[in-house]
mmCIF file with all atom_site columns, C-alpha atoms in Angstrom:
data_model
loop_
_atom_site.group_PDB
_atom_site.id
_atom_site.type_symbol
_atom_site.label_atom_id
_atom_site.label_alt_id
_atom_site.label_comp_id
_atom_site.label_asym_id
_atom_site.label_entity_id
_atom_site.label_seq_id
_atom_site.pdbx_PDB_ins_code
_atom_site.Cartn_x
_atom_site.Cartn_y
_atom_site.Cartn_z
_atom_site.occupancy
_atom_site.B_iso_or_equiv
_atom_site.pdbx_formal_charge
_atom_site.auth_seq_id
_atom_site.auth_comp_id
_atom_site.auth_asym_id
_atom_site.auth_atom_id
_atom_site.pdbx_PDB_model_num
ATOM 1   C CA . MET A 1 1   ? -113.178 21.156  32.992 1.00 63.00 ? 567 MET A CA 1
ATOM 2   C CA . ASP A 1 2   ? -116.739 21.553  34.135 1.00 80.00 ? 568 ASP A CA 1
ATOM 3   C CA . THR A 1 3   ? -117.904 20.767  37.651 1.00 80.00 ? 569 THR A CA 1
ATOM 4   C CA . GLN A 1 4   ? -119.787 17.626  36.663 1.00 78.00 ? 570 GLN A CA 1
ATOM 5   C CA . ALA A 1 5   ? -116.765 16.078  34.891 1.00 72.00 ? 571 ALA A CA 1
ATOM 6   C CA . LEU A 1 6   ? -114.577 16.939  37.859 1.00 67.00 ? 572 LEU A CA 1
ATOM 7   C CA . ALA A 1 7   ? -117.058 15.308  40.232 1.00 70.00 ? 573 ALA A CA 1
ATOM 8   C CA . LEU A 1 8   ? -116.916 12.126  38.145 1.00 72.00 ? 574 LEU A CA 1
ATOM 9   C CA . ALA A 1 9   ? -113.117 12.141  37.763 1.00 71.00 ? 575 ALA A CA 1
ATOM 10  C CA . LEU A 1 10  ? -112.118 12.643  41.404 1.00 70.00 ? 576 LEU A CA 1
ATOM 11  C CA . PRO A 1 11  ? -113.386 9.271   42.701 1.00 72.00 ? 577 PRO A CA 1
ATOM 12  C CA . LEU A 1 12  ? -111.702 7.505   39.786 1.00 69.00 ? 578 LEU A CA 1
ATOM 13  C CA . ILE A 1 13  ? -108.402 9.251   40.500 1.00 73.00 ? 579 ILE A CA 1
ATOM 14  C CA . GLY A 1 14  ? -108.714 8.345   44.186 1.00 69.00 ? 580 GLY A CA 1
ATOM 15  C CA . TRP A 1 15  ? -109.506 4.730   43.341 1.00 67.00 ? 581 TRP A CA 1
ATOM 16  C CA . ALA A 1 16  ? -106.550 4.495   40.948 1.00 70.00 ? 582 ALA A CA 1
ATOM 17  C CA . SER A 1 17  ? -104.185 5.972   43.559 1.00 71.00 ? 583 SER A CA 1
ATOM 18  C CA . HIS A 1 18  ? -105.454 3.592   46.223 1.00 57.00 ? 584 HIS A CA 1
ATOM 19  C CA . THR A 1 19  ? -105.074 0.602   43.879 1.00 66.00 ? 585 THR A CA 1
ATOM 20  C CA . ALA A 1 20  ? -101.496 1.624   43.054 1.00 65.00 ? 586 ALA A CA 1
ATOM 21  C CA . LEU A 1 21  ? -100.690 1.914   46.779 1.00 56.00 ? 587 LEU A CA 1
ATOM 22  C CA . LEU A 1 22  ? -102.146 -1.521  47.542 1.00 53.00 ? 588 LEU A CA 1
ATOM 23  C CA . THR A 1 23  ? -100.295 -3.078  44.611 1.00 59.00 ? 589 THR A CA 1
ATOM 24  C CA . HIS A 1 24  ? -97.033  -1.574  45.847 1.00 57.00 ? 590 HIS A CA 1
ATOM 25  C CA . ARG A 1 25  ? -97.642  -2.870  49.398 1.00 55.00 ? 591 ARG A CA 1
ATOM 26  C CA . LEU A 1 26  ? -98.406  -6.364  48.113 1.00 53.00 ? 592 LEU A CA 1
ATOM 27  C CA . ALA A 1 27  ? -95.256  -6.405  45.980 1.00 55.00 ? 593 ALA A CA 1
ATOM 28  C CA . THR A 1 28  ? -93.193  -5.178  48.921 1.00 52.00 ? 594 THR A CA 1
ATOM 29  C CA . ALA A 1 29  ? -94.639  -7.858  51.206 1.00 60.00 ? 595 ALA A CA 1
ATOM 30  C CA . ARG A 1 30  ? -93.486  -10.512 48.744 1.00 79.00 ? 596 ARG A CA 1
ATOM 31  C CA . ARG A 1 31  ? -89.844  -9.394  49.061 1.00 87.00 ? 597 ARG A CA 1
ATOM 32  C CA . ASP A 1 32  ? -87.619  -9.690  52.096 1.00 92.00 ? 598 ASP A CA 1
ATOM 33  C CA . PRO A 1 33  ? -86.276  -6.206  52.883 1.00 92.00 ? 599 PRO A CA 1
ATOM 34  C CA . LEU A 1 34  ? -82.802  -7.396  53.963 1.00 93.00 ? 600 LEU A CA 1
ATOM 35  C CA . THR A 1 35  ? -81.995  -9.811  51.154 1.00 95.00 ? 601 THR A CA 1
ATOM 36  C CA . GLY A 1 36  ? -84.355  -8.761  48.368 1.00 94.00 ? 602 GLY A CA 1
ATOM 37  C CA . LEU A 1 37  ? -85.410  -12.393 47.973 1.00 96.00 ? 603 LEU A CA 1
ATOM 38  C CA . ARG A 1 38  ? -89.012  -13.453 47.687 1.00 96.00 ? 604 ARG A CA 1
ATOM 39  C CA . THR A 1 39  ? -90.745  -14.175 50.968 1.00 94.00 ? 605 THR A CA 1
ATOM 40  C CA . ARG A 1 40  ? -92.457  -17.490 51.655 1.00 92.00 ? 606 ARG A CA 1
ATOM 41  C CA . ALA A 1 41  ? -95.729  -16.330 50.061 1.00 90.00 ? 607 ALA A CA 1
ATOM 42  C CA . GLY A 1 42  ? -94.096  -14.911 46.951 1.00 91.00 ? 608 GLY A CA 1
ATOM 43  C CA . TRP A 1 43  ? -91.787  -17.870 46.480 1.00 95.00 ? 609 TRP A CA 1
ATOM 44  C CA . THR A 1 44  ? -94.460  -20.522 47.077 1.00 95.00 ? 610 THR A CA 1
ATOM 45  C CA . ALA A 1 45  ? -96.753  -19.287 44.320 1.00 92.00 ? 611 ALA A CA 1
ATOM 46  C CA . LEU A 1 46  ? -93.938  -19.426 41.761 1.00 95.00 ? 612 LEU A CA 1
ATOM 47  C CA . ALA A 1 47  ? -92.515  -22.722 43.036 1.00 96.00 ? 613 ALA A CA 1
ATOM 48  C CA . GLU A 1 48  ? -95.869  -24.472 42.708 1.00 96.00 ? 614 GLU A CA 1
ATOM 49  C CA . ARG A 1 49  ? -96.044  -23.373 39.089 1.00 95.00 ? 615 ARG A CA 1
ATOM 50  C CA . VAL A 1 50  ? -92.498  -24.673 38.433 1.00 96.00 ? 616 VAL A CA 1
ATOM 51  C CA . ILE A 1 51  ? -93.377  -28.065 39.959 1.00 95.00 ? 617 ILE A CA 1
ATOM 52  C CA . ARG A 1 52  ? -96.448  -28.383 37.740 1.00 93.00 ? 618 ARG A CA 1
ATOM 53  C CA . ARG A 1 53  ? -94.483  -27.537 34.584 1.00 94.00 ? 619 ARG A CA 1
ATOM 54  C CA . HIS A 1 54  ? -91.072  -29.139 35.174 1.00 94.00 ? 620 HIS A CA 1
ATOM 55  C CA . ARG A 1 55  ? -90.787  -32.802 36.123 1.00 90.00 ? 621 ARG A CA 1
ATOM 56  C CA . ASP A 1 56  ? -87.016  -32.456 36.712 1.00 92.00 ? 622 ASP A CA 1
ATOM 57  C CA . ALA A 1 57  ? -87.379  -29.617 39.214 1.00 95.00 ? 623 ALA A CA 1
ATOM 58  C CA . VAL A 1 58  ? -85.290  -29.697 42.382 1.00 96.00 ? 624 VAL A CA 1
ATOM 59  C CA . VAL A 1 59  ? -86.317  -28.071 45.661 1.00 97.00 ? 625 VAL A CA 1
ATOM 60  C CA . ILE A 1 60  ? -83.456  -26.911 47.876 1.00 96.00 ? 626 ILE A CA 1
ATOM 61  C CA . LEU A 1 61  ? -83.702  -25.915 51.515 1.00 96.00 ? 627 LEU A CA 1
ATOM 62  C CA . LEU A 1 62  ? -80.765  -24.485 53.430 1.00 95.00 ? 628 LEU A CA 1
ATOM 63  C CA . ASP A 1 63  ? -79.892  -22.702 56.591 1.00 92.00 ? 629 ASP A CA 1
ATOM 64  C CA . LEU A 1 64  ? -76.808  -21.197 58.108 1.00 94.00 ? 630 LEU A CA 1
ATOM 65  C CA . ASP A 1 65  ? -75.238  -23.351 60.807 1.00 92.00 ? 631 ASP A CA 1
ATOM 66  C CA . ASP A 1 66  ? -74.486  -21.738 64.170 1.00 90.00 ? 632 ASP A CA 1
ATOM 67  C CA . PHE A 1 67  ? -76.032  -18.460 63.044 1.00 93.00 ? 633 PHE A CA 1
ATOM 68  C CA . LYS A 1 68  ? -76.802  -17.417 66.622 1.00 92.00 ? 634 LYS A CA 1
ATOM 69  C CA . ASN A 1 69  ? -73.127  -17.832 67.468 1.00 92.00 ? 635 ASN A CA 1
ATOM 70  C CA . LEU A 1 70  ? -72.178  -15.606 64.509 1.00 91.00 ? 636 LEU A CA 1
ATOM 71  C CA . ASN A 1 71  ? -74.548  -12.898 65.755 1.00 90.00 ? 637 ASN A CA 1
ATOM 72  C CA . ASP A 1 72  ? -73.370  -13.250 69.357 1.00 92.00 ? 638 ASP A CA 1
ATOM 73  C CA . SER A 1 73  ? -69.666  -13.225 68.462 1.00 90.00 ? 639 SER A CA 1
ATOM 74  C CA . HIS A 1 74  ? -69.566  -10.604 65.706 1.00 92.00 ? 640 HIS A CA 1
ATOM 75  C CA . GLY A 1 75  ? -72.794  -8.626  66.136 1.00 92.00 ? 641 GLY A CA 1
ATOM 76  C CA . HIS A 1 76  ? -76.082  -8.502  64.313 1.00 93.00 ? 642 HIS A CA 1
ATOM 77  C CA . ALA A 1 77  ? -74.619  -6.400  61.500 1.00 95.00 ? 643 ALA A CA 1
ATOM 78  C CA . ALA A 1 78  ? -72.299  -9.319  60.706 1.00 94.00 ? 644 ALA A CA 1
ATOM 79  C CA . GLY A 1 79  ? -75.287  -11.652 60.754 1.00 94.00 ? 645 GLY A CA 1
ATOM 80  C CA . ASP A 1 80  ? -77.152  -9.379  58.372 1.00 96.00 ? 646 ASP A CA 1
ATOM 81  C CA . VAL A 1 81  ? -74.163  -9.344  56.018 1.00 96.00 ? 647 VAL A CA 1
ATOM 82  C CA . ALA A 1 82  ? -73.974  -13.152 56.132 1.00 96.00 ? 648 ALA A CA 1
ATOM 83  C CA . LEU A 1 83  ? -77.685  -13.382 55.282 1.00 97.00 ? 649 LEU A CA 1
ATOM 84  C CA . ALA A 1 84  ? -77.390  -10.890 52.417 1.00 97.00 ? 650 ALA A CA 1
ATOM 85  C CA . VAL A 1 85  ? -74.306  -12.616 50.980 1.00 97.00 ? 651 VAL A CA 1
ATOM 86  C CA . THR A 1 86  ? -75.979  -16.030 51.249 1.00 97.00 ? 652 THR A CA 1
ATOM 87  C CA . ALA A 1 87  ? -79.004  -14.656 49.398 1.00 97.00 ? 653 ALA A CA 1
ATOM 88  C CA . GLU A 1 88  ? -76.766  -13.207 46.684 1.00 97.00 ? 654 GLU A CA 1
ATOM 89  C CA . ARG A 1 89  ? -74.869  -16.472 46.261 1.00 96.00 ? 655 ARG A CA 1
ATOM 90  C CA . LEU A 1 90  ? -78.067  -18.513 46.117 1.00 96.00 ? 656 LEU A CA 1
ATOM 91  C CA . THR A 1 91  ? -79.582  -16.124 43.570 1.00 96.00 ? 657 THR A CA 1
ATOM 92  C CA . THR A 1 92  ? -76.450  -16.254 41.429 1.00 95.00 ? 658 THR A CA 1
ATOM 93  C CA . TRP A 1 93  ? -76.447  -20.048 41.536 1.00 94.00 ? 659 TRP A CA 1
ATOM 94  C CA . CYS A 1 94  ? -80.131  -20.183 40.538 1.00 93.00 ? 660 CYS A CA 1
ATOM 95  C CA . GLY A 1 95  ? -79.584  -17.800 37.658 1.00 91.00 ? 661 GLY A CA 1
ATOM 96  C CA . ARG A 1 96  ? -82.388  -17.967 35.137 1.00 91.00 ? 662 ARG A CA 1
ATOM 97  C CA . ASN A 1 97  ? -82.918  -21.646 35.942 1.00 91.00 ? 663 ASN A CA 1
ATOM 98  C CA . GLY A 1 98  ? -84.546  -21.129 39.330 1.00 94.00 ? 664 GLY A CA 1
ATOM 99  C CA . ILE A 1 99  ? -86.076  -18.963 42.006 1.00 96.00 ? 665 ILE A CA 1
ATOM 100 C CA . ALA A 1 100 ? -84.594  -18.241 45.439 1.00 97.00 ? 666 ALA A CA 1
ATOM 101 C CA . GLY A 1 101 ? -86.491  -17.193 48.554 1.00 97.00 ? 667 GLY A CA 1
ATOM 102 C CA . ARG A 1 102 ? -86.027  -16.520 52.236 1.00 96.00 ? 668 ARG A CA 1
ATOM 103 C CA . LEU A 1 103 ? -88.352  -18.387 54.545 1.00 94.00 ? 669 LEU A CA 1
ATOM 104 C CA . GLY A 1 104 ? -87.278  -16.357 57.567 1.00 91.00 ? 670 GLY A CA 1
ATOM 105 C CA . GLY A 1 105 ? -84.418  -16.159 60.020 1.00 92.00 ? 671 GLY A CA 1
ATOM 106 C CA . ASP A 1 106 ? -81.466  -17.989 58.503 1.00 95.00 ? 672 ASP A CA 1
ATOM 107 C CA . GLU A 1 107 ? -83.543  -20.346 56.322 1.00 96.00 ? 673 GLU A CA 1
ATOM 108 C CA . PHE A 1 108 ? -83.509  -20.077 52.548 1.00 97.00 ? 674 PHE A CA 1
ATOM 109 C CA . VAL A 1 109 ? -85.231  -22.009 49.811 1.00 98.00 ? 675 VAL A CA 1
ATOM 110 C CA . ALA A 1 110 ? -84.825  -22.385 46.072 1.00 97.00 ? 676 ALA A CA 1
ATOM 111 C CA . ILE A 1 111 ? -86.344  -24.290 43.230 1.00 97.00 ? 677 ILE A CA 1
ATOM 112 C CA . ALA A 1 112 ? -84.500  -25.054 40.010 1.00 95.00 ? 678 ALA A CA 1
ATOM 113 C CA . ARG A 1 113 ? -86.243  -26.187 36.844 1.00 94.00 ? 679 ARG A CA 1
ATOM 114 C CA . HIS A 1 114 ? -83.617  -28.811 36.047 1.00 85.00 ? 680 HIS A CA 1
ATOM 115 C CA . ALA A 1 115 ? -81.295  -30.869 38.218 1.00 73.00 ? 681 ALA A CA 1
ATOM 116 C CA . PRO A 1 116 ? -78.437  -28.459 38.955 1.00 74.00 ? 682 PRO A CA 1
ATOM 117 C CA . ASP A 1 117 ? -74.929  -29.042 40.247 1.00 86.00 ? 683 ASP A CA 1
ATOM 118 C CA . LEU A 1 118 ? -75.573  -29.003 43.987 1.00 89.00 ? 684 LEU A CA 1
ATOM 119 C CA . GLU A 1 119 ? -71.881  -29.275 44.822 1.00 90.00 ? 685 GLU A CA 1
ATOM 120 C CA . SER A 1 120 ? -71.191  -25.935 43.110 1.00 91.00 ? 686 SER A CA 1
ATOM 121 C CA . LEU A 1 121 ? -73.923  -24.397 45.291 1.00 92.00 ? 687 LEU A CA 1
ATOM 122 C CA . HIS A 1 122 ? -72.337  -25.768 48.422 1.00 89.00 ? 688 HIS A CA 1
ATOM 123 C CA . ARG A 1 123 ? -68.869  -24.528 47.389 1.00 91.00 ? 689 ARG A CA 1
ATOM 124 C CA . ALA A 1 124 ? -70.251  -21.037 46.798 1.00 93.00 ? 690 ALA A CA 1
ATOM 125 C CA . LEU A 1 125 ? -72.161  -20.970 50.083 1.00 93.00 ? 691 LEU A CA 1
ATOM 126 C CA . ARG A 1 126 ? -69.276  -22.055 52.297 1.00 90.00 ? 692 ARG A CA 1
ATOM 127 C CA . GLN A 1 127 ? -66.921  -19.259 51.199 1.00 94.00 ? 693 GLN A CA 1
ATOM 128 C CA . PRO A 1 128 ? -66.055  -16.879 54.057 1.00 94.00 ? 694 PRO A CA 1
ATOM 129 C CA . VAL A 1 129 ? -67.947  -13.597 54.275 1.00 94.00 ? 695 VAL A CA 1
ATOM 130 C CA . ALA A 1 130 ? -66.056  -10.308 54.518 1.00 94.00 ? 696 ALA A CA 1
ATOM 131 C CA . HIS A 1 131 ? -67.263  -7.952  57.243 1.00 94.00 ? 697 HIS A CA 1
ATOM 132 C CA . ALA A 1 132 ? -65.544  -5.079  59.065 1.00 91.00 ? 698 ALA A CA 1
ATOM 133 C CA . GLY A 1 133 ? -62.080  -6.219  58.015 1.00 92.00 ? 699 GLY A CA 1
ATOM 134 C CA . HIS A 1 134 ? -62.708  -9.839  59.054 1.00 91.00 ? 700 HIS A CA 1
ATOM 135 C CA . ARG A 1 135 ? -63.338  -12.998 57.076 1.00 94.00 ? 701 ARG A CA 1
ATOM 136 C CA . LEU A 1 136 ? -66.227  -14.701 58.820 1.00 92.00 ? 702 LEU A CA 1
ATOM 137 C CA . PRO A 1 137 ? -66.533  -18.452 58.342 1.00 89.00 ? 703 PRO A CA 1
ATOM 138 C CA . VAL A 1 138 ? -69.891  -19.584 57.000 1.00 89.00 ? 704 VAL A CA 1
ATOM 139 C CA . SER A 1 139 ? -71.264  -23.077 57.311 1.00 90.00 ? 705 SER A CA 1
ATOM 140 C CA . VAL A 1 140 ? -74.488  -23.999 55.560 1.00 93.00 ? 706 VAL A CA 1
ATOM 141 C CA . SER A 1 141 ? -76.523  -27.190 55.656 1.00 93.00 ? 707 SER A CA 1
ATOM 142 C CA . VAL A 1 142 ? -78.296  -27.985 52.403 1.00 94.00 ? 708 VAL A CA 1
ATOM 143 C CA . GLY A 1 143 ? -81.062  -30.458 51.704 1.00 94.00 ? 709 GLY A CA 1
ATOM 144 C CA . SER A 1 144 ? -82.639  -31.153 48.351 1.00 95.00 ? 710 SER A CA 1
ATOM 145 C CA . CYS A 1 145 ? -85.427  -33.125 46.784 1.00 96.00 ? 711 CYS A CA 1
ATOM 146 C CA . HIS A 1 146 ? -85.813  -34.055 43.144 1.00 95.00 ? 712 HIS A CA 1
ATOM 147 C CA . VAL A 1 147 ? -89.513  -33.694 42.403 1.00 95.00 ? 713 VAL A CA 1
ATOM 148 C CA . ARG A 1 148 ? -89.457  -36.672 40.019 1.00 94.00 ? 714 ARG A CA 1
ATOM 149 C CA . ASP A 1 149 ? -88.598  -38.924 42.999 1.00 94.00 ? 715 ASP A CA 1
ATOM 150 C CA . LEU A 1 150 ? -91.850  -38.098 44.806 1.00 95.00 ? 716 LEU A CA 1
ATOM 151 C CA . PRO A 1 151 ? -94.879  -40.385 44.459 1.00 93.00 ? 717 PRO A CA 1
ATOM 152 C CA . VAL A 1 152 ? -97.018  -37.268 43.910 1.00 91.00 ? 718 VAL A CA 1
ATOM 153 C CA . ARG A 1 153 ? -95.482  -34.011 42.716 1.00 91.00 ? 719 ARG A CA 1
ATOM 154 C CA . SER A 1 154 ? -96.326  -31.467 45.391 1.00 94.00 ? 720 SER A CA 1
ATOM 155 C CA . LEU A 1 155 ? -94.447  -28.573 46.868 1.00 96.00 ? 721 LEU A CA 1
ATOM 156 C CA . SER A 1 156 ? -95.289  -29.525 50.438 1.00 95.00 ? 722 SER A CA 1
ATOM 157 C CA . ASP A 1 157 ? -93.892  -33.049 49.967 1.00 96.00 ? 723 ASP A CA 1
ATOM 158 C CA . ALA A 1 158 ? -90.780  -31.693 48.229 1.00 96.00 ? 724 ALA A CA 1
ATOM 159 C CA . LEU A 1 159 ? -90.168  -29.207 51.061 1.00 96.00 ? 725 LEU A CA 1
ATOM 160 C CA . ALA A 1 160 ? -90.661  -31.927 53.682 1.00 95.00 ? 726 ALA A CA 1
ATOM 161 C CA . ALA A 1 161 ? -88.163  -34.204 51.924 1.00 95.00 ? 727 ALA A CA 1
ATOM 162 C CA . ALA A 1 162 ? -85.639  -31.365 51.479 1.00 95.00 ? 728 ALA A CA 1
ATOM 163 C CA . ASP A 1 163 ? -86.082  -30.448 55.152 1.00 93.00 ? 729 ASP A CA 1
ATOM 164 C CA . SER A 1 164 ? -85.363  -34.036 56.220 1.00 92.00 ? 730 SER A CA 1
ATOM 165 C CA . ALA A 1 165 ? -82.282  -34.095 54.005 1.00 93.00 ? 731 ALA A CA 1
ATOM 166 C CA . MET A 1 166 ? -81.101  -30.765 55.422 1.00 92.00 ? 732 MET A CA 1
ATOM 167 C CA . TYR A 1 167 ? -81.408  -31.996 59.005 1.00 89.00 ? 733 TYR A CA 1
ATOM 168 C CA . ALA A 1 168 ? -79.613  -35.206 58.040 1.00 90.00 ? 734 ALA A CA 1
ATOM 169 C CA . ALA A 1 169 ? -76.761  -33.019 56.755 1.00 86.00 ? 735 ALA A CA 1
ATOM 170 C CA . LYS A 1 170 ? -76.770  -31.048 60.008 1.00 84.00 ? 736 LYS A CA 1
ATOM 171 C CA . GLY A 1 171 ? -76.632  -34.239 62.040 1.00 78.00 ? 737 GLY A CA 1
ATOM 172 C CA . THR A 1 172 ? -73.557  -35.601 60.284 1.00 56.00 ? 738 THR A CA 1
ATOM 173 C CA . ALA A 1 173 ? -70.741  -35.292 62.822 1.00 36.00 ? 739 ALA A CA 1
ATOM 174 C CA . GLY A 1 174 ? -67.864  -33.089 61.704 1.00 33.00 ? 740 GLY A CA 1
ATOM 175 C CA . ARG A 1 175 ? -69.217  -32.601 58.215 1.00 37.00 ? 741 ARG A CA 1
ATOM 176 C CA . ARG A 1 176 ? -71.484  -30.091 56.592 1.00 45.00 ? 742 ARG A CA 1
ATOM 177 C CA . GLY A 1 177 ? -72.505  -30.853 53.090 1.00 47.00 ? 743 GLY A CA 1
ATOM 178 C CA . THR A 1 178 ? -75.110  -31.470 50.484 1.00 47.00 ? 744 THR A CA 1
ATOM 179 C CA . ARG A 1 179 ? -77.433  -34.399 50.944 1.00 43.00 ? 745 ARG A CA 1
ATOM 180 C CA . THR A 1 180 ? -80.229  -35.496 48.652 1.00 44.00 ? 746 THR A CA 1
ATOM 181 C CA . LEU A 1 181 ? -83.162  -37.443 49.958 1.00 42.00 ? 747 LEU A CA 1
ATOM 182 C CA . SER A 1 182 ? -84.914  -39.657 47.481 1.00 39.00 ? 748 SER A CA 1
ATOM 183 C CA . ARG A 1 183 ? -88.175  -41.339 48.247 1.00 35.00 ? 749 ARG A CA 1
#
């Protein structure tokens, strides 16, 4: 290779390497390192597309109840296991019909293209989690919103309605369960 060709090729090779590095960093930032789920940014972009294309979409918001107590009683490793297992169960429930994400902390989100069986999700989520020879109880509050019930189909309105439904489920004395808020 002559000197002139090499001089032209080196900047292109550097640019290609830099682009590959940036692409990898962006992809990594869109995945939660503990659970492998999409982060808020990665999930939101896909969820907005699902809402535009699927009138029967359902947005689900959930969080682990008394998560701080789990961490305090059994250690942060147990909390991490509970988060990873919850993510796995949510992903399995979504299957090819939806997309799961982790908003942060102990909050998860999902969108399903068609109205799914929310009770089967709740049954899966409330199964105990095995950690260090113990079966840790898991309690999860779930809120959902059917997009078709909104006056205007928007992700922000669906998340707000699912959030209200989730907190209504949390506020029900002695009971944790699935609640659906319809507008």
